[in-house]
Amino acid sequence: MRLRRLLIFFQSVILSSSMLANSIAAEPNASGDAISASNLNAIVQTLSSEAFEGRAPGTPGEEKTVNYLIDKMAAMGLEPGGTDGSWTQDVAMMRTQVKSPIAMTFTTGPGRLALEQGISASIDTAGSSTRVTAEKIPVVFVGFGTHAPEQDWDDYGDIDLKGKLAIYLVNDPDFAATPEEPAAGRFGNRRMTYYGRWAYKYEEAARRGAFGALVIHETEAAGYDWSVAAAGAGENVSLGVKNPAAPPIKMQGWIHNDAATRLFTQAGYDLNALRVAARDPEFRAFEMKGTHFSTELEVDVTQFDSRNVLGVIKGKARPNEILMASAHWDAYGIGAPDKLGRTVRGGANDDALGSAGILELARILARGPALDRSVVFAFWTAEEAGLVGSMAYAEDPVYPLETTVANFTLDILQTAGAARDVILVGKGQSDLEDDLARHAQNQGRYVTEETLPENGLFYRADHFSMARGGVPVLLIMGIAGGSDLVTGGRAAGEQWIADYVGNCYHKPCDAWSDNWDLTGAIQDIELFKELIMELGNSTRWPEWKPGSEFKGLRDQSSESRSH
Ligand SMILES: [Zn+2]
């Protein structure tokens, strides 16, 4: 009851202010100084409509989405924020599909072990070759494959990985460590660090010139079960133009724990004992004696172009200092019909709602007096394919990352109403979390840490592309933890996530509904507005906290941030 009255009050405020201000869009939107639920709803309804075909990169849905975002920002009076004075940044994309059947065989002396795609392995390729082969190449067990100079930890030692297959343990060295072990606490304990992500392991293997990398799947340490690991089915979508100095590995993926156990036993090793040994800082990678790997992959390779969309409000005093607010515009396109016959996966919440939130931030900041620093509003392509658009930006940024103050990312907002708390993803990373706590307190709210930090959500949305480039980041992600809802408390917040993730996430069911209560989502967007306005008129540079794996990189460019 209280909630409903608040909503009616809120809507009436918006109505009266919209009568005073100029109408800015074709949609019958409110245009006051407050983040507007009716605006958010209207934007989401448009972006997630059938006409936009689920916003898949490289489809007519992309054309409509990109034009829509540009029209919106132009109407608000933003300036183009993309490449060469345009509204966009080109992202060359490549889709590879490894064709089945795939021959993958280990030989251990006289022994043989064949892997089967989807059953005992799940592999793909990020290279552009249509045919990939390996003939009896050496196999190296690299443990967790962690090279962390700040922790004085190096699993590789002198090993040469060139042209070899590297086998990795999932997660990082202290995930399963007991408190007495030397690894304990050095990699966030149960919290996953970047070193625990498969993406890091593939990158490290590529830097060392390996032919390929296989990660041994374990459900708990991976954060998902084998069916999810195997769901990739040989497909990979990545940046089309790679740094020629660091070509990707030719084969990457998972090996099922049972197959790995058999392989190690057959080769004369005890995998469980090696798991424990790899948690010791003295562990070093080694070539598995008498063990070789052969494969033949036929690959379909498709190249296509997509676009990030960017607008900017220039700062009045220090326009080269950039605050960035972002979301991803892409969704899952058209798929098989669901029970209701729906085929368009419109991603209403993921991430049309986040995009709508960024557009609302842009609208409000464009109305107010200019800040000292510039604010860039970025809408990334191909997040769902693996953060491709944001990674493309971070590799070739329109605005230098060294002088990008912070990135604020919205990816899924809860639609179950007002919340007493805001969920923090990646606790202990940067001092932006202290700012978030302060502004939440101003709203009468408090901060709750994400529910499952061991799942590494901090490494799984677009903000991470910026973090990897050294930029301090904050992510708001509605599925990171159940909110303490004003109506129904934590249980209701958790129920909302269970319903959304269980039924709708990445499916046609992720559709706009007139049951949405955006009060809590608006509170979260307000937090970003307050943070951006405060930092926008400040000379402060937020910093990574000691112990963050991104601090070292940021510190290298500290010269460019001295005033
Ligand atoms: Zn998303």
Coordinates of C-alpha atoms and ligand atoms in Angstrom, one line a residue:
M1 CA 0.0 0.0 0.0
R2 CA 2.7 2.4 1.0
L3 CA 4.6 1.4 -2.1
R4 CA 1.7 2.1 -4.4
R5 CA 1.1 5.6 -2.9
L6 CA 4.8 6.4 -3.3
L7 CA 4.6 5.4 -7.0
I8 CA 1.6 7.5 -7.6
F9 CA 3.3 10.4 -6.0
F10 CA 6.4 9.8 -8.1
Q11 CA 4.4 9.6 -11.3
S12 CA 2.5 12.8 -10.6
V13 CA 5.8 14.7 -9.9
I14 CA 7.0 13.5 -13.3
L15 CA 3.8 14.5 -15.0
S16 CA 3.8 18.0 -13.7
S17 CA 7.4 18.7 -14.5
S18 CA 7.0 17.3 -18.0
M19 CA 4.3 19.9 -18.7
L20 CA 6.8 22.6 -17.9
A21 CA 9.7 21.3 -19.9
N22 CA 10.0 20.8 -23.6
S23 CA 9.2 17.4 -24.9
I24 CA 12.3 15.9 -26.2
A25 CA 11.4 12.6 -27.8
A26 CA 8.9 11.0 -30.1
E27 CA 7.7 8.8 -27.2
P28 CA 5.3 10.4 -24.8
N29 CA 8.1 10.6 -22.2
A30 CA 8.5 12.6 -19.0
S31 CA 11.3 15.1 -19.1
G32 CA 11.8 16.3 -15.5
D33 CA 14.9 16.2 -13.3
A34 CA 14.2 12.8 -11.8
I35 CA 14.9 9.4 -13.3
S36 CA 11.5 8.5 -14.8
A37 CA 9.9 5.2 -14.6
S38 CA 7.7 6.0 -17.6
N39 CA 10.7 6.9 -19.6
L40 CA 12.5 3.7 -18.6
N41 CA 9.4 1.6 -19.4
A42 CA 8.9 3.3 -22.8
I43 CA 12.6 2.8 -23.8
V44 CA 12.5 -0.9 -22.8
Q45 CA 9.2 -1.5 -24.6
T46 CA 10.7 -0.2 -27.8
L47 CA 14.1 -1.9 -27.6
S48 CA 12.7 -5.2 -26.6
S49 CA 9.9 -5.1 -29.1
E50 CA 9.6 -7.7 -31.9
A51 CA 10.6 -5.0 -34.4
F52 CA 14.1 -5.0 -32.9
E53 CA 14.4 -8.8 -33.4
G54 CA 16.2 -9.4 -30.1
R55 CA 19.1 -7.0 -31.0
A56 CA 21.6 -9.5 -32.2
P57 CA 24.9 -8.0 -33.5
G58 CA 25.1 -8.0 -37.3
T59 CA 21.4 -8.2 -37.9
P60 CA 18.7 -5.7 -39.0
G61 CA 17.9 -5.5 -35.2
E62 CA 21.4 -3.9 -34.7
E63 CA 20.6 -1.2 -37.3
K64 CA 17.4 -0.2 -35.5
T65 CA 19.0 -0.3 -32.1
V66 CA 22.0 1.8 -33.1
N67 CA 19.7 4.4 -34.8
Y68 CA 17.4 4.5 -31.9
L69 CA 20.2 5.2 -29.4
I70 CA 21.7 7.9 -31.6
D71 CA 18.3 9.6 -32.1
K72 CA 17.7 9.6 -28.4
M73 CA 21.1 11.1 -27.5
A74 CA 20.9 13.7 -30.3
A75 CA 17.5 14.8 -29.1
M76 CA 18.9 15.3 -25.6
G77 CA 21.6 17.6 -27.0
L78 CA 24.6 15.2 -26.5
E79 CA 27.5 15.4 -28.8
P80 CA 28.7 12.3 -30.8
G81 CA 31.2 10.5 -28.7
G82 CA 32.5 7.9 -31.1
T83 CA 35.3 7.7 -33.6
D84 CA 36.2 10.8 -35.7
G85 CA 33.2 12.8 -34.5
S86 CA 30.7 10.1 -35.2
W87 CA 28.2 8.4 -32.8
T88 CA 29.8 5.0 -33.2
Q89 CA 32.9 2.9 -33.0
D90 CA 33.3 0.0 -35.4
V91 CA 33.8 -3.4 -33.9
A92 CA 35.1 -6.0 -36.3
M93 CA 33.7 -9.4 -35.2
M94 CA 34.5 -12.9 -36.0
R95 CA 32.4 -16.0 -35.4
T96 CA 34.0 -19.4 -35.5
Q97 CA 32.2 -22.7 -35.3
V98 CA 34.2 -25.9 -34.9
K99 CA 32.5 -28.6 -37.0
S100 CA 31.7 -32.0 -35.5
P101 CA 32.9 -34.7 -35.4
I102 CA 36.2 -33.6 -33.9
A103 CA 39.2 -35.9 -33.5
M104 CA 40.9 -35.2 -30.1
T105 CA 43.3 -37.9 -28.8
F106 CA 45.8 -38.2 -26.0
T107 CA 48.5 -40.8 -26.2
T108 CA 50.3 -41.9 -23.1
G109 CA 53.0 -44.3 -24.2
P110 CA 51.0 -47.3 -25.5
G111 CA 47.8 -45.9 -24.0
R112 CA 45.1 -43.9 -25.9
L113 CA 42.4 -41.6 -24.7
A114 CA 39.9 -40.0 -27.2
L115 CA 37.9 -37.0 -26.2
E116 CA 34.4 -36.4 -27.5
Q117 CA 33.1 -32.9 -28.0
G118 CA 30.2 -32.0 -25.6
I119 CA 30.7 -35.2 -23.6
S120 CA 34.3 -35.3 -22.3
A121 CA 35.5 -32.0 -23.7
S122 CA 34.0 -28.7 -24.9
I123 CA 36.4 -26.8 -27.1
D124 CA 36.3 -23.9 -29.6
T125 CA 38.8 -21.7 -31.3
A126 CA 39.4 -17.9 -31.3
G127 CA 41.7 -18.0 -34.3
S128 CA 40.7 -17.3 -37.9
S129 CA 42.0 -20.6 -39.4
T130 CA 39.5 -22.9 -41.1
R131 CA 41.7 -25.9 -40.3
V132 CA 43.6 -26.4 -37.1
T133 CA 45.8 -29.5 -36.5
A134 CA 48.2 -30.8 -33.9
E135 CA 50.2 -33.9 -34.3
K136 CA 51.5 -35.5 -31.1
I137 CA 52.3 -32.3 -29.4
P138 CA 53.7 -32.3 -25.8
V139 CA 51.2 -31.8 -22.9
V140 CA 52.1 -29.5 -20.0
F141 CA 50.3 -29.5 -16.6
V142 CA 50.5 -25.8 -15.4
G143 CA 48.5 -26.2 -12.2
F144 CA 46.3 -23.1 -11.8
G145 CA 48.5 -21.3 -14.4
T146 CA 48.8 -18.2 -12.2
H147 CA 51.5 -15.6 -12.9
A148 CA 50.9 -13.0 -10.2
P149 CA 54.1 -10.9 -9.6
E150 CA 52.3 -8.9 -6.9
Q151 CA 51.9 -12.1 -4.9
D152 CA 55.3 -13.4 -5.8
W153 CA 53.6 -16.4 -7.4
D154 CA 54.6 -18.0 -10.7
D155 CA 53.3 -21.4 -11.7
Y156 CA 55.2 -21.3 -15.0
G157 CA 58.8 -20.9 -13.9
D158 CA 61.1 -21.7 -16.9
I159 CA 58.6 -23.9 -18.8
D160 CA 58.3 -23.3 -22.5
L161 CA 54.7 -23.6 -23.7
K162 CA 55.4 -22.9 -27.4
G163 CA 53.3 -25.2 -29.6
K164 CA 52.2 -27.3 -26.6
L165 CA 48.9 -28.1 -25.0
A166 CA 48.5 -26.6 -21.5
I167 CA 46.2 -28.2 -18.9
Y168 CA 44.9 -26.0 -16.2
L169 CA 43.1 -26.4 -12.9
V170 CA 40.0 -24.2 -12.6
N171 CA 39.8 -21.2 -10.2
D172 CA 42.8 -19.9 -8.3
P173 CA 45.3 -21.4 -5.9
D174 CA 43.5 -20.6 -2.6
F175 CA 40.0 -21.5 -3.6
A176 CA 40.2 -24.9 -2.0
A177 CA 43.1 -24.1 0.4
T178 CA 42.8 -24.7 4.1
P179 CA 43.8 -21.8 6.4
E180 CA 47.1 -23.4 7.2
E181 CA 48.2 -23.6 3.6
P182 CA 50.6 -21.0 2.3
A183 CA 48.2 -20.1 -0.5
A184 CA 45.4 -19.2 1.9
G185 CA 44.1 -15.6 1.5
R186 CA 46.5 -14.7 -1.3
F187 CA 43.8 -14.9 -4.0
G188 CA 40.7 -13.7 -2.2
N189 CA 40.0 -17.1 -0.5
R190 CA 36.6 -18.3 -1.9
R191 CA 36.2 -15.1 -3.8
M192 CA 37.3 -15.7 -7.4
T193 CA 40.1 -13.4 -8.7
Y194 CA 40.9 -12.7 -12.3
Y195 CA 43.5 -15.5 -12.1
G196 CA 40.6 -17.9 -11.6
R197 CA 38.8 -17.1 -14.8
W198 CA 39.2 -19.3 -17.9
A199 CA 39.7 -16.1 -19.9
Y200 CA 42.8 -15.3 -18.0
K201 CA 44.2 -18.8 -18.4
Y202 CA 43.6 -18.6 -22.2
E203 CA 45.3 -15.2 -22.4
E204 CA 48.3 -16.4 -20.4
A205 CA 48.6 -19.5 -22.7
A206 CA 48.5 -17.2 -25.7
R207 CA 51.1 -14.9 -24.3
R208 CA 53.4 -17.9 -24.0
G209 CA 52.7 -19.2 -27.5
A210 CA 50.8 -22.4 -26.5
F211 CA 48.9 -24.3 -29.2
G212 CA 45.9 -24.7 -26.9
A213 CA 44.6 -24.7 -23.3
L214 CA 42.2 -27.1 -21.6
V215 CA 40.8 -26.3 -18.2
I216 CA 39.7 -29.3 -16.0
H217 CA 36.1 -28.7 -15.1
E218 CA 34.9 -28.9 -11.5
T219 CA 31.4 -27.7 -10.8
E220 CA 32.0 -25.9 -7.5
A221 CA 35.2 -24.2 -8.5
A222 CA 33.9 -23.2 -12.0
G223 CA 30.6 -21.8 -10.6
Y224 CA 28.5 -23.8 -13.0
D225 CA 28.0 -27.5 -13.9
W226 CA 29.2 -29.4 -16.9
S227 CA 26.0 -28.8 -19.0
V228 CA 26.8 -25.1 -18.9
A229 CA 30.4 -25.7 -19.7
A230 CA 29.5 -27.9 -22.7
A231 CA 26.7 -25.5 -24.0
G232 CA 29.2 -23.5 -26.1
A233 CA 29.1 -26.3 -28.7
G234 CA 32.2 -25.2 -30.5
E235 CA 31.1 -21.6 -31.1
N236 CA 33.2 -18.6 -30.4
V237 CA 32.5 -14.9 -31.1
S238 CA 35.4 -12.6 -30.7
L239 CA 37.1 -9.5 -32.0
G240 CA 37.8 -9.9 -35.7
V241 CA 41.0 -7.9 -35.7
K242 CA 43.5 -9.2 -33.2
N243 CA 46.8 -7.8 -32.0
P244 CA 49.2 -9.6 -34.4
A245 CA 51.9 -9.6 -31.7
A246 CA 49.6 -11.8 -29.5
P247 CA 47.6 -14.2 -31.6
P248 CA 45.0 -16.3 -29.7
I249 CA 45.6 -19.9 -28.9
K250 CA 44.3 -22.3 -31.6
M251 CA 42.2 -24.4 -29.3
Q252 CA 40.6 -23.7 -25.9
G253 CA 38.0 -25.1 -23.7
W254 CA 37.1 -27.5 -21.0
I255 CA 38.0 -31.2 -20.3
H256 CA 35.5 -33.1 -18.1
N257 CA 36.9 -34.0 -14.7
D258 CA 36.4 -37.8 -15.3
A259 CA 38.3 -37.7 -18.6
A260 CA 41.1 -35.6 -17.0
T261 CA 41.3 -38.1 -14.1
R262 CA 41.6 -41.0 -16.5
L263 CA 44.3 -39.2 -18.5
F264 CA 46.4 -38.4 -15.5
T265 CA 46.1 -41.9 -14.1
Q266 CA 47.0 -43.4 -17.5
A267 CA 50.0 -41.2 -17.7
G268 CA 51.1 -42.2 -14.2
Y269 CA 50.1 -39.2 -12.2
D270 CA 47.6 -38.6 -9.3
L271 CA 45.4 -35.7 -10.3
N272 CA 44.1 -35.2 -6.7
A273 CA 47.6 -35.1 -5.3
L274 CA 48.6 -32.6 -8.0
R275 CA 45.6 -30.4 -7.1
V276 CA 47.1 -30.1 -3.6
A277 CA 50.6 -29.6 -4.8
A278 CA 49.5 -26.8 -7.2
R279 CA 48.3 -24.8 -4.1
D280 CA 51.9 -24.5 -3.0
P281 CA 53.9 -21.4 -4.2
E282 CA 56.8 -23.8 -4.9
F283 CA 54.7 -25.6 -7.5
R284 CA 56.1 -25.4 -11.1
A285 CA 54.5 -26.4 -14.4
F286 CA 55.9 -29.6 -15.9
E287 CA 55.7 -31.6 -19.2
M288 CA 53.7 -34.8 -18.6
K289 CA 56.2 -37.5 -19.5
G290 CA 55.3 -39.7 -22.5
T291 CA 52.0 -37.8 -23.0
H292 CA 51.0 -36.2 -26.4
F293 CA 47.9 -34.7 -27.9
S294 CA 46.7 -34.8 -31.5
T295 CA 43.7 -33.0 -33.0
E296 CA 42.1 -32.0 -36.3
L297 CA 39.5 -29.2 -36.4
E298 CA 37.5 -28.0 -39.3
V299 CA 36.2 -24.5 -38.6
D300 CA 33.5 -22.3 -40.2
V301 CA 34.8 -18.7 -40.0
T302 CA 32.5 -15.7 -40.5
Q303 CA 33.6 -12.1 -40.3
F304 CA 31.1 -9.2 -39.8
D305 CA 31.0 -5.7 -38.5
S306 CA 29.1 -4.3 -35.5
R307 CA 29.2 -1.0 -33.6
N308 CA 29.5 0.5 -30.1
V309 CA 27.4 3.6 -29.7
L310 CA 28.8 6.6 -27.8
G311 CA 27.6 10.1 -26.8
V312 CA 29.4 12.7 -24.7
I313 CA 28.6 15.7 -22.5
K314 CA 31.9 17.7 -22.6
G315 CA 33.2 18.9 -19.3
K316 CA 33.6 22.7 -18.8
A317 CA 36.9 22.7 -16.9
R318 CA 38.7 19.5 -17.7
P319 CA 37.0 17.9 -20.7
N320 CA 39.9 15.3 -21.1
E321 CA 39.0 13.7 -17.8
I322 CA 36.3 11.1 -18.6
L323 CA 33.6 9.6 -16.5
M324 CA 31.9 6.8 -18.3
A325 CA 28.4 5.3 -17.9
S326 CA 27.6 2.2 -19.9
A327 CA 25.4 -0.7 -20.7
H328 CA 25.2 -3.3 -23.5
W329 CA 22.7 -2.8 -26.3
D330 CA 22.8 -6.4 -27.6
A331 CA 20.6 -9.3 -26.7
Y332 CA 20.2 -12.9 -27.8
G333 CA 18.4 -12.4 -31.1
I334 CA 15.8 -14.9 -32.4
G335 CA 15.8 -18.5 -31.1
A336 CA 13.6 -21.5 -30.9
P337 CA 9.9 -20.9 -29.9
D338 CA 9.2 -21.1 -26.2
K339 CA 6.0 -22.6 -24.7
L340 CA 4.1 -19.4 -25.7
G341 CA 5.5 -19.6 -29.2
R342 CA 7.7 -16.5 -28.7
T343 CA 11.0 -16.6 -30.6
V344 CA 12.4 -13.0 -30.0
R345 CA 14.7 -12.9 -27.1
G346 CA 14.3 -9.2 -26.5
G347 CA 16.4 -8.9 -23.4
A348 CA 14.0 -6.5 -21.8
N349 CA 15.9 -6.6 -18.5
D350 CA 19.2 -7.8 -19.9
D351 CA 20.1 -5.2 -20.9
A352 CA 17.5 -2.9 -22.5
L353 CA 16.7 -1.8 -18.9
G354 CA 20.3 -1.0 -18.2
S355 CA 20.5 0.9 -21.6
A356 CA 17.4 2.8 -20.6
G357 CA 19.0 3.7 -17.3
I358 CA 22.1 5.1 -19.1
L359 CA 19.8 7.1 -21.4
E360 CA 18.0 8.5 -18.4
L361 CA 21.3 9.4 -16.8
A362 CA 22.3 11.2 -20.0
R363 CA 19.0 13.0 -20.2
I364 CA 19.2 14.3 -16.7
L365 CA 22.9 15.2 -16.8
A366 CA 22.3 17.0 -20.2
R367 CA 19.7 19.2 -18.5
G368 CA 21.8 20.3 -15.6
P369 CA 24.8 22.6 -15.5
A370 CA 27.9 21.1 -17.2
L371 CA 30.3 19.3 -14.9
D372 CA 34.0 20.0 -14.8
R373 CA 34.8 16.6 -16.3
S374 CA 33.3 15.0 -19.4
V375 CA 30.7 12.2 -19.2
V376 CA 30.7 9.6 -21.9
F377 CA 27.7 7.4 -22.4
A378 CA 28.6 4.1 -24.0
F379 CA 26.3 1.3 -25.3
W380 CA 28.4 -1.8 -26.1
T381 CA 27.8 -4.4 -28.7
A382 CA 28.2 -8.2 -28.2
E383 CA 28.4 -8.4 -24.5
E384 CA 26.6 -11.7 -24.6
A385 CA 29.2 -13.1 -26.9
G386 CA 31.9 -12.5 -24.3
L387 CA 32.3 -8.7 -23.6
V388 CA 33.4 -8.2 -27.2
G389 CA 32.3 -4.6 -27.8
S390 CA 33.7 -3.3 -24.5
M391 CA 36.9 -5.3 -25.0
A392 CA 37.3 -3.7 -28.5
Y393 CA 36.9 -0.3 -26.9
A394 CA 39.4 -1.0 -24.1
E395 CA 41.9 -2.2 -26.8
D396 CA 41.4 0.9 -28.9
P397 CA 39.8 3.5 -26.6
V398 CA 38.3 6.7 -28.1
Y399 CA 39.2 8.4 -24.8
P400 CA 42.5 7.3 -23.1
L401 CA 41.9 4.8 -20.3
E402 CA 44.6 6.5 -18.2
T403 CA 42.5 9.6 -17.9
T404 CA 39.2 7.8 -17.6
V405 CA 38.2 8.5 -14.0
A406 CA 35.8 5.6 -13.5
N407 CA 33.3 3.4 -15.3
F408 CA 29.8 2.8 -14.1
T409 CA 28.0 -0.2 -15.6
L410 CA 24.3 -1.2 -15.5
D411 CA 23.6 -4.8 -16.5
I412 CA 20.2 -6.1 -15.3
L413 CA 18.3 -4.2 -12.7
Q414 CA 15.8 -5.8 -10.3
T415 CA 12.1 -5.0 -11.2
A416 CA 10.6 -6.0 -7.9
G417 CA 10.4 -2.6 -6.2
A418 CA 12.1 -0.5 -3.6
A419 CA 15.0 -2.0 -1.8
R420 CA 16.6 -1.2 1.6
D421 CA 20.1 -2.1 0.2
V422 CA 22.2 -2.0 -2.9
I423 CA 24.2 -5.0 -4.0
L424 CA 28.0 -4.5 -4.3
V425 CA 29.8 -6.7 -6.8
G426 CA 33.6 -7.2 -6.3
K427 CA 34.1 -6.1 -2.7
G428 CA 37.6 -4.8 -1.9
Q429 CA 38.4 -3.8 -5.4
S430 CA 38.3 0.0 -5.4
D431 CA 37.5 3.0 -3.2
L432 CA 34.4 3.6 -5.4
E433 CA 32.7 1.1 -3.1
D434 CA 33.2 3.5 -0.2
D435 CA 31.5 6.3 -2.3
L436 CA 28.7 3.9 -3.1
A437 CA 28.2 3.2 0.6
R438 CA 28.1 6.9 1.4
H439 CA 25.6 7.7 -1.3
A440 CA 23.5 4.7 -0.4
Q441 CA 23.4 5.9 3.2
N442 CA 22.2 9.3 1.9
Q443 CA 19.3 7.4 0.4
G444 CA 18.6 5.6 3.7
R445 CA 20.0 2.4 2.2
Y446 CA 22.9 0.1 3.0
V447 CA 25.4 -2.0 1.0
T448 CA 25.1 -5.8 0.8
E449 CA 27.9 -7.9 -0.7
E450 CA 27.0 -10.1 -3.7
T451 CA 25.8 -13.5 -2.7
L452 CA 28.3 -15.7 -4.5
P453 CA 31.6 -13.8 -5.0
E454 CA 33.2 -17.2 -5.9
N455 CA 31.3 -17.1 -9.1
G456 CA 33.3 -14.2 -10.2
L457 CA 30.6 -11.9 -11.5
F458 CA 33.0 -9.1 -11.2
Y459 CA 34.8 -10.6 -14.2
R460 CA 31.7 -11.3 -16.3
A461 CA 30.2 -8.0 -17.4
D462 CA 31.4 -5.1 -19.5
H463 CA 32.8 -3.1 -16.6
F464 CA 35.5 -5.7 -16.4
S465 CA 36.9 -4.7 -19.8
M466 CA 37.6 -1.3 -18.3
A467 CA 39.0 -2.8 -15.1
R468 CA 41.3 -4.9 -17.2
G469 CA 42.5 -1.6 -18.7
G470 CA 43.1 -0.2 -15.2
V471 CA 40.0 2.0 -14.9
P472 CA 38.2 1.8 -11.5
V473 CA 34.7 0.4 -12.0
L474 CA 31.3 -0.1 -10.4
L475 CA 28.8 -2.6 -11.6
I476 CA 25.2 -2.8 -10.6
M477 CA 23.8 -6.2 -11.6
G478 CA 20.3 -7.1 -10.3
I479 CA 21.1 -10.9 -10.2
A480 CA 24.3 -10.5 -8.1
G481 CA 22.4 -11.0 -4.9
G482 CA 18.8 -10.8 -3.5
S483 CA 17.9 -7.3 -2.5
D484 CA 16.4 -6.5 0.9
L485 CA 13.0 -5.4 -0.6
V486 CA 10.8 -3.0 1.3
T487 CA 8.0 -5.4 0.6
G488 CA 9.0 -8.9 1.5
G489 CA 12.6 -8.4 2.6
R490 CA 15.5 -10.5 1.5
A491 CA 13.4 -13.6 0.8
A492 CA 11.4 -11.6 -1.8
G493 CA 14.6 -10.3 -3.4
E494 CA 16.0 -13.8 -3.7
Q495 CA 12.7 -15.1 -5.0
W496 CA 12.8 -12.4 -7.8
I497 CA 16.3 -13.6 -8.8
A498 CA 15.2 -17.3 -8.7
D499 CA 12.2 -16.5 -11.0
Y500 CA 14.2 -14.3 -13.4
V501 CA 17.3 -16.5 -13.7
G502 CA 15.3 -19.7 -13.6
N503 CA 12.7 -18.8 -16.2
C504 CA 13.7 -15.7 -18.2
Y505 CA 17.4 -15.0 -18.3
H506 CA 18.6 -15.1 -22.0
K507 CA 15.1 -16.4 -23.0
P508 CA 12.0 -14.9 -24.8
C509 CA 10.5 -14.6 -21.3
D510 CA 12.9 -11.7 -20.6
A511 CA 10.2 -9.4 -21.8
W512 CA 8.7 -6.1 -20.6
S513 CA 5.8 -6.4 -18.2
D514 CA 3.4 -4.0 -16.8
N515 CA 4.0 -5.7 -13.4
W516 CA 7.5 -4.2 -13.3
D517 CA 8.0 -2.0 -10.3
L518 CA 11.1 0.1 -11.1
T519 CA 11.4 1.9 -7.8
G520 CA 14.4 0.0 -6.7
A521 CA 16.0 0.2 -10.1
I522 CA 15.6 3.9 -10.0
Q523 CA 17.2 4.1 -6.6
D524 CA 20.2 2.3 -8.1
I525 CA 20.4 4.5 -11.2
E526 CA 20.2 7.5 -8.8
L527 CA 23.3 6.2 -7.0
F528 CA 25.2 6.4 -10.3
K529 CA 23.9 9.9 -10.9
E530 CA 25.1 11.1 -7.5
L531 CA 28.5 9.4 -8.0
I532 CA 29.0 10.9 -11.5
M533 CA 27.9 14.4 -10.4
E534 CA 30.2 14.3 -7.4
L535 CA 33.3 13.0 -9.3
G536 CA 32.4 15.2 -12.2
N537 CA 33.1 18.3 -10.2
S538 CA 36.0 16.8 -8.3
T539 CA 39.8 16.5 -9.0
R540 CA 39.9 13.2 -7.2
W541 CA 41.0 10.0 -9.1
P542 CA 39.3 6.9 -7.5
E543 CA 41.9 4.2 -6.9
W544 CA 42.1 0.4 -6.7
K545 CA 42.6 -0.9 -3.2
P546 CA 45.8 -2.5 -2.2
G547 CA 45.6 -6.2 -3.1
S548 CA 43.5 -5.6 -6.2
E549 CA 44.9 -7.3 -9.3
F550 CA 44.3 -4.1 -11.3
K551 CA 46.2 -1.7 -9.1
G552 CA 49.6 -2.4 -10.6
L553 CA 48.5 -1.5 -14.1
R554 CA 46.7 1.7 -13.0
D555 CA 49.7 2.8 -11.0
Q556 CA 51.9 2.6 -14.0
S557 CA 50.1 5.5 -15.6
S558 CA 49.7 7.7 -12.5
E559 CA 51.9 10.4 -14.1
S560 CA 49.1 11.2 -16.6
R561 CA 46.7 11.9 -13.7
S562 CA 48.7 14.5 -11.8
H563 CA 47.2 17.9 -11.7
Ligands
ZN1 ZN 23.7 -8.4 -19.7

